[in-house]
mmCIF file of C-alpha atoms in Angstrom:
data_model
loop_
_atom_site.group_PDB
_atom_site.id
_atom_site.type_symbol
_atom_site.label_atom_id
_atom_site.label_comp_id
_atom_site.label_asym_id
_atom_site.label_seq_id
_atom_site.Cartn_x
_atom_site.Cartn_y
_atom_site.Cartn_z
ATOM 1 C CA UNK A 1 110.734 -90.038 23.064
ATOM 2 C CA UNK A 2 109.288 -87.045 24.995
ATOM 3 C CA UNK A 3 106.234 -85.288 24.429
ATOM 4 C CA UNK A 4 107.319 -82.552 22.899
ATOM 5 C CA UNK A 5 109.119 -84.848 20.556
ATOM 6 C CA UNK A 6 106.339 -86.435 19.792
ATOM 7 C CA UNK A 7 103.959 -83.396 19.053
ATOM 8 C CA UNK A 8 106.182 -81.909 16.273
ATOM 9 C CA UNK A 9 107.137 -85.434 14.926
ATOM 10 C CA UNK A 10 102.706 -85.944 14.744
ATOM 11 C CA UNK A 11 103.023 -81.641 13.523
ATOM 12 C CA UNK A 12 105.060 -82.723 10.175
ATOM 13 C CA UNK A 13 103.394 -86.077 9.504
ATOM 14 C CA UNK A 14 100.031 -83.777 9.434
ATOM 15 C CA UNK A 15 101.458 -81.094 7.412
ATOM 16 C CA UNK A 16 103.400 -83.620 4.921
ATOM 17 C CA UNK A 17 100.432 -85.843 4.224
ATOM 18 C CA UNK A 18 98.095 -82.717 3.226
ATOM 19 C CA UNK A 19 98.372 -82.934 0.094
ATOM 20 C CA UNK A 20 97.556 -86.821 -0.236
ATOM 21 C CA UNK A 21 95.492 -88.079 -2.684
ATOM 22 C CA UNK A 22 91.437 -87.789 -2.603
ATOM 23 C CA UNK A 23 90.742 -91.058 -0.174
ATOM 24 C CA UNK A 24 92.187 -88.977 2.438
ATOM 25 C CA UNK A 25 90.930 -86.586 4.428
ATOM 26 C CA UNK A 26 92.133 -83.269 6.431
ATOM 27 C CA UNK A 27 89.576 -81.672 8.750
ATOM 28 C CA UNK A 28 89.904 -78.573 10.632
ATOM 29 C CA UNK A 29 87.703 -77.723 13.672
ATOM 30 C CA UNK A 30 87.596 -76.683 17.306
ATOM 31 C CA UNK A 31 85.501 -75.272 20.418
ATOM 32 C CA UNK A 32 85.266 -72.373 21.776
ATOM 33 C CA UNK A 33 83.705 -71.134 24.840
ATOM 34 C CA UNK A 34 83.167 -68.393 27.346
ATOM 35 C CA UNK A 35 81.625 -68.302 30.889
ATOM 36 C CA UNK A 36 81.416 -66.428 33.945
ATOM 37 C CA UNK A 37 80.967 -67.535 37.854
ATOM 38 C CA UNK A 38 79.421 -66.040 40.568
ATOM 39 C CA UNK A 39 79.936 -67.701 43.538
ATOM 40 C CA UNK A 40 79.319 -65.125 46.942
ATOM 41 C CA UNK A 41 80.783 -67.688 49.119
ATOM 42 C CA UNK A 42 84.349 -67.385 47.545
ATOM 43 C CA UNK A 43 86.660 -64.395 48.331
ATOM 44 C CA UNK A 44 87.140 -63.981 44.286
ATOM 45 C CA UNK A 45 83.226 -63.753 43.895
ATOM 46 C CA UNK A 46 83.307 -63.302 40.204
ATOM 47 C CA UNK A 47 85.158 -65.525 37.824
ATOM 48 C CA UNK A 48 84.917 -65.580 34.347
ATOM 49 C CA UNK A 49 87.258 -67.283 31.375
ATOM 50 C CA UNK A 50 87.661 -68.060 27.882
ATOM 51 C CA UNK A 51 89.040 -71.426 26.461
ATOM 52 C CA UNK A 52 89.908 -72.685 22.667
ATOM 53 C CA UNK A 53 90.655 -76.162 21.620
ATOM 54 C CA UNK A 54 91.923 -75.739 17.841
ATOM 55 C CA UNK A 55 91.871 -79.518 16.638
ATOM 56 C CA UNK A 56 92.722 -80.819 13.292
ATOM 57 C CA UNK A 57 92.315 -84.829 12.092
ATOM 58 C CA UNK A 58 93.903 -86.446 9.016
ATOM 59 C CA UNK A 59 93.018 -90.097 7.921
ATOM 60 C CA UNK A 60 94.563 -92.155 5.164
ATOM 61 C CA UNK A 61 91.940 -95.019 4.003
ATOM 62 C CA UNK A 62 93.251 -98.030 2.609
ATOM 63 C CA UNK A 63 90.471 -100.572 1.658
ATOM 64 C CA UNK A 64 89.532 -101.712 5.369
ATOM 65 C CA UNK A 65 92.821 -100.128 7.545
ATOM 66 C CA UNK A 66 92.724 -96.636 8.181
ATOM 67 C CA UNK A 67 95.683 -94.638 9.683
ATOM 68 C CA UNK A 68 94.581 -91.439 10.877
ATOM 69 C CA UNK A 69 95.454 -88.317 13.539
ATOM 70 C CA UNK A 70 94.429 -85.825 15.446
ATOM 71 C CA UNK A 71 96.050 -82.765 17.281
ATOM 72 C CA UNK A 72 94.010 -79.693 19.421
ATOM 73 C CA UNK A 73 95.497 -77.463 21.881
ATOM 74 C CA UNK A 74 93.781 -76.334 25.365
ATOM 75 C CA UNK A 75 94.177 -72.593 25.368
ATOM 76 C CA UNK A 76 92.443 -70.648 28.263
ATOM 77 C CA UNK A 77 92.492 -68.089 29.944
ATOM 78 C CA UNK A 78 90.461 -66.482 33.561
ATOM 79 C CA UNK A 79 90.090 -63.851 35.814
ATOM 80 C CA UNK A 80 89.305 -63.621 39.845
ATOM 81 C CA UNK A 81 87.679 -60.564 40.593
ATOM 82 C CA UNK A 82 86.054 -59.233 43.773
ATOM 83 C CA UNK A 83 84.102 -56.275 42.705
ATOM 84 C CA UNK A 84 86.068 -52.885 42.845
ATOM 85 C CA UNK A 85 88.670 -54.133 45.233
ATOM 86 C CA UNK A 86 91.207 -56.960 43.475
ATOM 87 C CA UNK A 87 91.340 -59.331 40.362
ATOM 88 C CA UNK A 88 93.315 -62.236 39.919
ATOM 89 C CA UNK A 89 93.965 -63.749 36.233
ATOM 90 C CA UNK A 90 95.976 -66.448 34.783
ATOM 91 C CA UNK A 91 96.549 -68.029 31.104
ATOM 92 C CA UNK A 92 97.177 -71.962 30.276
ATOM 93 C CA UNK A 93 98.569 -73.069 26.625
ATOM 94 C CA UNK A 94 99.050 -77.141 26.701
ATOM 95 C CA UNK A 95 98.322 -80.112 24.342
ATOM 96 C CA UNK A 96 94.721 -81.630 24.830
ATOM 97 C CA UNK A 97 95.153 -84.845 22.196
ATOM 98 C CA UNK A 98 98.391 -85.825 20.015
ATOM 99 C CA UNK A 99 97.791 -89.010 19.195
ATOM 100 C CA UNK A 100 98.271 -91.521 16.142
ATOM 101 C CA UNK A 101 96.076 -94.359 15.127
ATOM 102 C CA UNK A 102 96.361 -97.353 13.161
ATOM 103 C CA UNK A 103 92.994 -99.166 12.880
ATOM 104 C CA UNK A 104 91.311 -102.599 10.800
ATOM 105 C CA UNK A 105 88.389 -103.744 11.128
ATOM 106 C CA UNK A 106 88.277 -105.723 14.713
ATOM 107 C CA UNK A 107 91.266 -103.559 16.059
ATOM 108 C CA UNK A 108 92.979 -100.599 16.736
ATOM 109 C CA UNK A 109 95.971 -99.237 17.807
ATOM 110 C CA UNK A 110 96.956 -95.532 19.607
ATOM 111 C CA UNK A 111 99.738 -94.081 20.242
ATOM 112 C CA UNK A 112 100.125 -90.471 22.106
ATOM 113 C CA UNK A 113 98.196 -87.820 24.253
ATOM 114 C CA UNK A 114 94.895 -89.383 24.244
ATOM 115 C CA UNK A 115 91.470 -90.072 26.028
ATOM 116 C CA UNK A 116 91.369 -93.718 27.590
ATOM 117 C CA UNK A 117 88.058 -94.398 29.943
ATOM 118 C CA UNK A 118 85.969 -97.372 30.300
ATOM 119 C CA UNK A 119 83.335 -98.999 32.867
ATOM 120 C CA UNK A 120 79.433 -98.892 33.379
ATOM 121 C CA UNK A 121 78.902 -96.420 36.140
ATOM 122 C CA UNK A 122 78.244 -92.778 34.932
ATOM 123 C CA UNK A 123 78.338 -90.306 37.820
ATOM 124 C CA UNK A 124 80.341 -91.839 40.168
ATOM 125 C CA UNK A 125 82.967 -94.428 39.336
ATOM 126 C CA UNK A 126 85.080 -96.283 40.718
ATOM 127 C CA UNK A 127 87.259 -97.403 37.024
ATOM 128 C CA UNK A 128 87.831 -93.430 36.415
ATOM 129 C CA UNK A 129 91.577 -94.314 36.582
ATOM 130 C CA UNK A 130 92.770 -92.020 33.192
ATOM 131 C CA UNK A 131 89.996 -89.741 33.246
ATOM 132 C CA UNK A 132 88.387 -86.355 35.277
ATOM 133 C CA UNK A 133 85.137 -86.144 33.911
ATOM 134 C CA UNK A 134 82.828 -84.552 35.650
ATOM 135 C CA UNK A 135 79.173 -85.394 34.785
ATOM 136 C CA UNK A 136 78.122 -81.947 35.960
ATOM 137 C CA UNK A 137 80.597 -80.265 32.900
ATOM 138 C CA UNK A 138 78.834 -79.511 29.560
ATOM 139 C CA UNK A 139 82.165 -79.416 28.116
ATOM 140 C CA UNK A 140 83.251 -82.918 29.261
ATOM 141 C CA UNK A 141 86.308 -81.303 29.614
ATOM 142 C CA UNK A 142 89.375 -84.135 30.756
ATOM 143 C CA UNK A 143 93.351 -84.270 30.480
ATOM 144 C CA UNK A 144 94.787 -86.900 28.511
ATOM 145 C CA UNK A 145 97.350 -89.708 29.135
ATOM 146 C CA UNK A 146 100.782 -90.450 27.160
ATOM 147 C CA UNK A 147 100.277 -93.618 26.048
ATOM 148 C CA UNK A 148 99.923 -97.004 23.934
ATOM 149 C CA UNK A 149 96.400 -98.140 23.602
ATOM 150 C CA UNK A 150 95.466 -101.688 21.792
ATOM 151 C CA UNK A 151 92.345 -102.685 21.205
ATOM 152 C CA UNK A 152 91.117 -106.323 19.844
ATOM 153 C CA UNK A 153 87.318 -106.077 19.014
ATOM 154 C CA UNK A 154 85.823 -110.038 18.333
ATOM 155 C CA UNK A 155 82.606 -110.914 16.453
ATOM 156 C CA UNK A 156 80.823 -112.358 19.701
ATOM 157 C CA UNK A 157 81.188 -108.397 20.915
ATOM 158 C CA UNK A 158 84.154 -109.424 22.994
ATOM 159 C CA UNK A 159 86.892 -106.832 23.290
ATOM 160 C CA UNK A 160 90.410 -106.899 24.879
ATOM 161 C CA UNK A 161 92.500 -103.936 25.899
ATOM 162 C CA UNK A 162 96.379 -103.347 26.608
ATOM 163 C CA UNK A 163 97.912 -99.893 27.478
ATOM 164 C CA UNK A 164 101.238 -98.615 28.494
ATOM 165 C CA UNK A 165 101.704 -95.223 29.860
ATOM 166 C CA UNK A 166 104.240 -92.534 29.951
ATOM 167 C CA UNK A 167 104.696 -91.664 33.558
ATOM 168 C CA UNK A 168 102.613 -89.088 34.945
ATOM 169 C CA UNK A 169 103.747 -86.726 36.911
ATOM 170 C CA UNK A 170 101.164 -85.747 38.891
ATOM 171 C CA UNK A 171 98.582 -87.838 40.649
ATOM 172 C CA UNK A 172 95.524 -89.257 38.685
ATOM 173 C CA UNK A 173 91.803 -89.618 39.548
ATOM 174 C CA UNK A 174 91.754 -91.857 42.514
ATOM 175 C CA UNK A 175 95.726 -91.678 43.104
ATOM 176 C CA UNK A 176 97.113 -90.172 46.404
ATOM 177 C CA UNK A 177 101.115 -90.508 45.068
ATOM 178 C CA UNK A 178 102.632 -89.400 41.545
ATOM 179 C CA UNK A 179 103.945 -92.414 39.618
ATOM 180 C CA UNK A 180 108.104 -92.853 39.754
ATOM 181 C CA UNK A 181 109.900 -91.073 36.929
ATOM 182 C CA UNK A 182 111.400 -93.354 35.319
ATOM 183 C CA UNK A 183 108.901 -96.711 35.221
ATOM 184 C CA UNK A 184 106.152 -96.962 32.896
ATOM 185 C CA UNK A 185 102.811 -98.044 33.976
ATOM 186 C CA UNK A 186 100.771 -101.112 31.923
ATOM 187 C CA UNK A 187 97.294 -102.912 32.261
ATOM 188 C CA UNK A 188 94.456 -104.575 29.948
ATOM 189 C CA UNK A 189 91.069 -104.928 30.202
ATOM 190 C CA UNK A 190 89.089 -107.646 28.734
ATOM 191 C CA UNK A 191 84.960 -107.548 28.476
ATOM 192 C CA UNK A 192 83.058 -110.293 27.433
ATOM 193 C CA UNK A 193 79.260 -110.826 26.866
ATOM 194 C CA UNK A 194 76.819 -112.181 30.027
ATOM 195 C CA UNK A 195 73.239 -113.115 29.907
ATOM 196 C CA UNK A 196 71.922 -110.560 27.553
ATOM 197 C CA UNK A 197 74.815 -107.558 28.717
ATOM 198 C CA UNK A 198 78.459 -107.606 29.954
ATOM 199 C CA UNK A 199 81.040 -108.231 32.450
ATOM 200 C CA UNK A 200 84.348 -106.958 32.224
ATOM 201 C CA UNK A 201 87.898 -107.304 34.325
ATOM 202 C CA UNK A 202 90.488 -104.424 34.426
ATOM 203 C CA UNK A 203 94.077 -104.037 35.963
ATOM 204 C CA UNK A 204 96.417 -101.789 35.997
ATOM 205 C CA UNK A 205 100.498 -101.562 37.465
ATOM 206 C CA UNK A 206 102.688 -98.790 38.369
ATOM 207 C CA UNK A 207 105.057 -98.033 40.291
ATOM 208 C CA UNK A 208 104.793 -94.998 43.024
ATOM 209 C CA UNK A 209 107.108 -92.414 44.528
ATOM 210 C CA UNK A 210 105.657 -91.591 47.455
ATOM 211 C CA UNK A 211 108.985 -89.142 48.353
ATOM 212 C CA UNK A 212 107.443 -84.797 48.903
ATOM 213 C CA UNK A 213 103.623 -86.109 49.320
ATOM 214 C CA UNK A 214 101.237 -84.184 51.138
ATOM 215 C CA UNK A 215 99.901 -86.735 52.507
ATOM 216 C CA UNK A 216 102.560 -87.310 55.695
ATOM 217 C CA UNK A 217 102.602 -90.870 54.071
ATOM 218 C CA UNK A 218 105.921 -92.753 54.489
ATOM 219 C CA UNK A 219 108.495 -91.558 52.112
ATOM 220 C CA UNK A 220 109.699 -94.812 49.911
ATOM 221 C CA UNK A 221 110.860 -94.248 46.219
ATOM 222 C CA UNK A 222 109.168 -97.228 44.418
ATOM 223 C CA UNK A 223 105.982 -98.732 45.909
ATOM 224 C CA UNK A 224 104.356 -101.693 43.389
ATOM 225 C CA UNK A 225 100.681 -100.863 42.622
ATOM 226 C CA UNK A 226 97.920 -103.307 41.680
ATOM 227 C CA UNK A 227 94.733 -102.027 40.859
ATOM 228 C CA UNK A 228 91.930 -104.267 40.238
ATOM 229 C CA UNK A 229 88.343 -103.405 38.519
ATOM 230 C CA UNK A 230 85.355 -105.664 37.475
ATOM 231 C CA UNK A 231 81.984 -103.993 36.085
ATOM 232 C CA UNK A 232 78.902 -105.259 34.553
ATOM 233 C CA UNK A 233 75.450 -104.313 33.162
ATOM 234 C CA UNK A 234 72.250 -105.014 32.048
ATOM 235 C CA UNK A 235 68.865 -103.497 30.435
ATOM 236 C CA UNK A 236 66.053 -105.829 31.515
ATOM 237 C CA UNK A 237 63.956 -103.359 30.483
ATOM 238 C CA UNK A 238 65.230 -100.913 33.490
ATOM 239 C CA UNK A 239 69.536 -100.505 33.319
ATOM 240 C CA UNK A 240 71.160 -101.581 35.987
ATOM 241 C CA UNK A 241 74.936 -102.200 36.470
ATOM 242 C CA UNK A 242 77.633 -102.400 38.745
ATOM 243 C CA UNK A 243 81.400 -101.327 39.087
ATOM 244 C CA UNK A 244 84.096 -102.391 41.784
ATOM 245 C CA UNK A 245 87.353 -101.755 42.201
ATOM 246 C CA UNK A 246 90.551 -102.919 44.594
ATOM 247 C CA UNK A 247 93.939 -101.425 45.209
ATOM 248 C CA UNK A 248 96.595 -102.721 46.749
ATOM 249 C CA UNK A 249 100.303 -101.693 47.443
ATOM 250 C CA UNK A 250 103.247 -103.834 48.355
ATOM 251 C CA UNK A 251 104.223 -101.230 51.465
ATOM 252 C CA UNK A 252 102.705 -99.700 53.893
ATOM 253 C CA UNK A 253 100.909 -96.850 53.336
ATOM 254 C CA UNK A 254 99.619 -96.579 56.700
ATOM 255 C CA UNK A 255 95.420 -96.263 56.194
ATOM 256 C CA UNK A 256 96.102 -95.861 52.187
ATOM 257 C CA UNK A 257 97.627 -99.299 51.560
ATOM 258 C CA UNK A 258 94.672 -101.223 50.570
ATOM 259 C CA UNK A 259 91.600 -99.421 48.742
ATOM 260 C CA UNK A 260 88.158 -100.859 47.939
ATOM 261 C CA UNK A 261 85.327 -98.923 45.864
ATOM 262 C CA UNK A 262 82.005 -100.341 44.914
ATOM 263 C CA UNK A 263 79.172 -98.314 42.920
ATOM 264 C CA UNK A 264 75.640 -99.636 41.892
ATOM 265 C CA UNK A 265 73.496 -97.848 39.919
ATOM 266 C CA UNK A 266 70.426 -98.093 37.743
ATOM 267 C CA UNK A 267 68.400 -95.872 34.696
ATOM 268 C CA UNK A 268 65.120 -95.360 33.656
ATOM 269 C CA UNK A 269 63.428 -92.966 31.213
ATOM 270 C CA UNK A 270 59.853 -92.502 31.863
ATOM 271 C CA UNK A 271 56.859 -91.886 29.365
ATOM 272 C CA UNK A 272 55.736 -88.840 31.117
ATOM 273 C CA UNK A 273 55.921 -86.081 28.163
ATOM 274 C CA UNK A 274 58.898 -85.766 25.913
ATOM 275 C CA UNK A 275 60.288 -88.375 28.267
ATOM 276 C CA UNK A 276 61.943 -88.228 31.644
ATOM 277 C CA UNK A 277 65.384 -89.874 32.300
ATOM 278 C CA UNK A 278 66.454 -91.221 35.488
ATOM 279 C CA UNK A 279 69.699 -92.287 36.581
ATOM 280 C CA UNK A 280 70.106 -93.731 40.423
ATOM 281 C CA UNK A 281 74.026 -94.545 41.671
ATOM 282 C CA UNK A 282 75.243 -95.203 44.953
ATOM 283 C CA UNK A 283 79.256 -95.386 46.034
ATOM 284 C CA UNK A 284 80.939 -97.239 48.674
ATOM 285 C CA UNK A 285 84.500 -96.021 49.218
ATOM 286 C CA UNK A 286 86.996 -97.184 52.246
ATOM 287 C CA UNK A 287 90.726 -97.904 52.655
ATOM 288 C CA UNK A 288 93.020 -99.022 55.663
ATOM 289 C CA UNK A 289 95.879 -101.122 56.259
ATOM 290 C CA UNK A 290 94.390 -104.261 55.988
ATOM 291 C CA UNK A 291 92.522 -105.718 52.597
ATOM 292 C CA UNK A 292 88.993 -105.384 53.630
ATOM 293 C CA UNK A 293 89.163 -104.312 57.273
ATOM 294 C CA UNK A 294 88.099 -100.800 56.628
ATOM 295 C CA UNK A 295 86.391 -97.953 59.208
ATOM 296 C CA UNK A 296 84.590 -95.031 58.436
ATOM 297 C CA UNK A 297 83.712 -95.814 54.485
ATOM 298 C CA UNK A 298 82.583 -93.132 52.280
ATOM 299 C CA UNK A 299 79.194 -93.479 51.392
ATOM 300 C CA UNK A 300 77.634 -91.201 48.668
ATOM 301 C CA UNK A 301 74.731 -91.001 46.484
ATOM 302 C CA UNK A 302 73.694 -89.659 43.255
ATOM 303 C CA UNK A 303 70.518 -88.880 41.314
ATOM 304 C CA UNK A 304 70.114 -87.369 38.295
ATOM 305 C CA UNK A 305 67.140 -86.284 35.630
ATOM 306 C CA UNK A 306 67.089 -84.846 32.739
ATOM 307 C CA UNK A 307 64.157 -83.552 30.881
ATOM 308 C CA UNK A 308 63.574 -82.940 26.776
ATOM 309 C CA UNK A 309 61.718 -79.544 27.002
ATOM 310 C CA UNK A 310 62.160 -79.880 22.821
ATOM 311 C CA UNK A 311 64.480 -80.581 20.183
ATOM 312 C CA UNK A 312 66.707 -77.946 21.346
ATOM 313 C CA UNK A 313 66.385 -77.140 24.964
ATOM 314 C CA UNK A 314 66.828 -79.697 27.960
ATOM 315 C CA UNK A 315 66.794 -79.164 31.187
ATOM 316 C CA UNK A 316 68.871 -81.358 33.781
ATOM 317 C CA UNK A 317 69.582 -81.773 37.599
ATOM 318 C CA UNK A 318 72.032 -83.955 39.974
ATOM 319 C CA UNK A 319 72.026 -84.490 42.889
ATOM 320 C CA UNK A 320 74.758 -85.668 45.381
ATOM 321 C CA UNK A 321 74.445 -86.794 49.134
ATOM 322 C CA UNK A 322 77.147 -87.336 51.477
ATOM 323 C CA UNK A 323 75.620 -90.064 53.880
ATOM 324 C CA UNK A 324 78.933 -89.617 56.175
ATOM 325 C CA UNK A 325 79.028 -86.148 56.926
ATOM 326 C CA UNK A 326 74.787 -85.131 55.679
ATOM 327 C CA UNK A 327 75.169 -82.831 53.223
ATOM 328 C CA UNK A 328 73.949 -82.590 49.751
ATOM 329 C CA UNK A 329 75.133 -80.920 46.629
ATOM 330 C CA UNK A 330 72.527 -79.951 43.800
ATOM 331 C CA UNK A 331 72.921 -78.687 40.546
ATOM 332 C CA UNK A 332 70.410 -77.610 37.988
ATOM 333 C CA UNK A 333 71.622 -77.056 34.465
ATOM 334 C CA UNK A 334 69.360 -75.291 31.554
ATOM 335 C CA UNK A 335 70.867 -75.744 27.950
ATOM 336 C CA UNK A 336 69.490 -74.068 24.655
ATOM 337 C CA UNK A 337 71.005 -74.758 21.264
ATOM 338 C CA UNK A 338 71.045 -72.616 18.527
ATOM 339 C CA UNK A 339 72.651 -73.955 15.015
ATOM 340 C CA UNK A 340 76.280 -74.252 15.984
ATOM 341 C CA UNK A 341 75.944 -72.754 19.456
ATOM 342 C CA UNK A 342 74.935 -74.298 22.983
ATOM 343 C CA UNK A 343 74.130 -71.954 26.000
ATOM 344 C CA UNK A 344 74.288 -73.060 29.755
ATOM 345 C CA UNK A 345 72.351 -71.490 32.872
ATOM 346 C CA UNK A 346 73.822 -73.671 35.695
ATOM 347 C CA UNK A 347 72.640 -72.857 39.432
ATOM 348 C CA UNK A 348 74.401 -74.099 41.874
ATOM 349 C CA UNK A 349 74.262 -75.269 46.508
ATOM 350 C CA UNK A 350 76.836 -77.417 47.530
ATOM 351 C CA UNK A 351 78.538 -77.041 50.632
ATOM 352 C CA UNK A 352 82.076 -74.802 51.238
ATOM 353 C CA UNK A 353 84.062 -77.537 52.530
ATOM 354 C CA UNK A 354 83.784 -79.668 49.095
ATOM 355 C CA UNK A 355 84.540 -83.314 49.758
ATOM 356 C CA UNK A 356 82.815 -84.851 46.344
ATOM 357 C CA UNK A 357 84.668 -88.127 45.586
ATOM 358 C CA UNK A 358 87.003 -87.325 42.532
ATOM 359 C CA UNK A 359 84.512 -84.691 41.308
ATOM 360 C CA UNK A 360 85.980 -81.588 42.338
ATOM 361 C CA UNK A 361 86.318 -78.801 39.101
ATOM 362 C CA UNK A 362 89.815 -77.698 37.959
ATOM 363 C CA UNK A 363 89.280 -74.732 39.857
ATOM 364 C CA UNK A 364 86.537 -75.961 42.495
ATOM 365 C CA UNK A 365 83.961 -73.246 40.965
ATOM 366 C CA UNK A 366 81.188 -75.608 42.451
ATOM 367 C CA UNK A 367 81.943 -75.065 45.755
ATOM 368 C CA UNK A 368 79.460 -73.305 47.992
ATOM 369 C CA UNK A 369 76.513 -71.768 46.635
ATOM 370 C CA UNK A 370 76.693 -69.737 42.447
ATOM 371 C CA UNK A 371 75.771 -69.429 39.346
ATOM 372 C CA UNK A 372 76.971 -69.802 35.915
ATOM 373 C CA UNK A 373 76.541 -68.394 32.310
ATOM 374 C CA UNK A 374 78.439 -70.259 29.691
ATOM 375 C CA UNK A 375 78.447 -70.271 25.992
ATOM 376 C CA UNK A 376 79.836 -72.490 23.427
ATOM 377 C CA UNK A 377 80.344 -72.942 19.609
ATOM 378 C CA UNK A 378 81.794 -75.843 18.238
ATOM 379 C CA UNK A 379 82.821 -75.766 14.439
#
């Protein structure tokens, strides 16, 4: 079934079931937002855009099972301009979630465009396989995957997953080669509770095409990928956790054939005022052509705080540092709500060659040194 197949198939099942009876449930909503960029290190100083994400759910409630939907669109649209000398612009229409879901009480199953992530680490992580959030986004913003996601939740607060994926066609977080046309990817993921908090194991399988990279990697039409992830944390009174990851490939890859990533991190909220949040992570990143024989890892840190100034304002910061190369990247983000509206002040210094691990912005905005006014209303 193809994707556009399966977004008018989910189209009529929403329209047909409408007019159920009163146990079920249609809602219509959406986000919309607006923002503009200045960013004097670019040669496009100004940027500024407009995005929409129309979404509508439908659930049908039987006793405990519930079958329910949801569809929204990502429509946006920018301009590039350097003051009275050129502008750039460009428009996007494309699905954002088309999914189906059966659910019970200790399960659930999804089928479609949808959200899968999953691990401890918050800032930078290593198990942001399906996902591209970027902690510095207000909207969260992240592309879906095509896909079959079970879920098994047990009474001990045990869960299992199992997914199967469409093949993407472009590289995911943390991938250097798109997946091969015509194989599906799988994995599971099963958590299970330790000493007062949690462990869990991940994997994941594909099959890669590493033919027209960019990479100047060797060109081989189906490379086997295993992808290993184990996470954990805790909250003896402080949070701490941990999150790890392997990859390996069954070719060489010449320095990308083996892949290790390990992040530590920690929280703490503070009693000073309203209360002050900490959060402390650290990421270890290397690959080479031997499993844990690696030169020249990655090292990064991040710190970030985040302040209650009252019920409707906050005011945040992260911080980044590249131990490797010595450069840091700050951010300082001011948000004031108002009813069914949130407004943004975001300053920005990072440096112009941007080499954040897996944390770059569709459009990079956050390189070099800005600022940026965006507003949102969600309804």
């Amino acid at each position: 079934m193809s994707r556009l197949t399966f977004i008018a198939i989910l189209t009529i099942c929403l329209s047909k079931w409408s007019y159920a009876q009163h146990r079920d449930s249609l809602i219509f909503g959406g986000q919309a937002s607006v923002w503009i960029n200045y960013n004097p290190d670019k040669k496009l100083s100004l940027h500024s855009g407009v995005r929409y994400i129309p979404q509508v759910n439908y659930a049908i409630n039987n006793g405990n099972r519930k079958l329910d939907f949801e569809l929204s669109l990502n429509l946006n649209a920018g301009a590039g301009i350097r003051p009275f000398d050129s502008i750039k612009g460009n428009a996007d229409v494309k699905p954002y979630r088309a999914w189906m879901r059966y659910s019970g009480k200790q399960f659930d199953l999804r089928l479609g465009l949808q959200k899968i992530n999953f691990g401890s680490a918050q800032m930078l992580r290593p198990l942001m396989w399906f996902d591209q959030v970027d902690p510095r986004d207000p909207l969260q913003m992240t592309d879906g995957v095509w896909g079959l996601l079970g879920r098994y939740y047990f009474l001990n607060n045990a869960n299992i997953w199992l997914w199967a994926l469409y093949p993407s066609d472009k590289p995911k977080t943390w991938e250097f080669t798109r997946t091969h046309k015509n194989i599906p990817e799988a994995g599971g993921r099963i958590q299970i509770p330790a000493a007062r908090g949690e462990v869990a194991f991940s994997y994941h399988w594909r099959v890669t095409d590493t033919r027209d990279n960019q990479l100047d990697l060797p060109q081989i039409s189906k490379v086997h990928e295993n992808r290993f992830g184990i996470d954990g944390k805790w909250d003896p009174g402080a949070g701490i956790w941990f999150e790890a990851t392997h990859t390996s490939h069954n070719k060489s890859l010449n320095a990308l054939t083996h892949q290790s990533m390990l992040t530590t991190g920690a929280d703490y909220t503070f009693r000073i005022g309203n209360g002050l949040t900490m959060v402390v992570e650290n990421i270890i990143a290397a690959s080479g052509r031997k499993a844990f024989s690696y030169d020249r890892p990655l090292d990064f840190t991040g710190a970030s705080l985040s302040y209650p100034l009252s019920i409707f304002c906050n005011i945040s910061a992260i911080i980044y540092y590249d131990w490797k190369n010595g450069a840091a990247y700050n951010f300082l983000n001011y948000k004031r709500s108002i009813r069914a509206f949130d407004f943004f002040l975001m300053v920005y210094t990072n440096p112009e060659t941007y080499l954040m691990p897996a944390q770059a912005s569709e459009n990079n905005y956050f390189a070099g040194k800005g600022i940026q006014i965006m507003m949102v209303y969600n309804h």
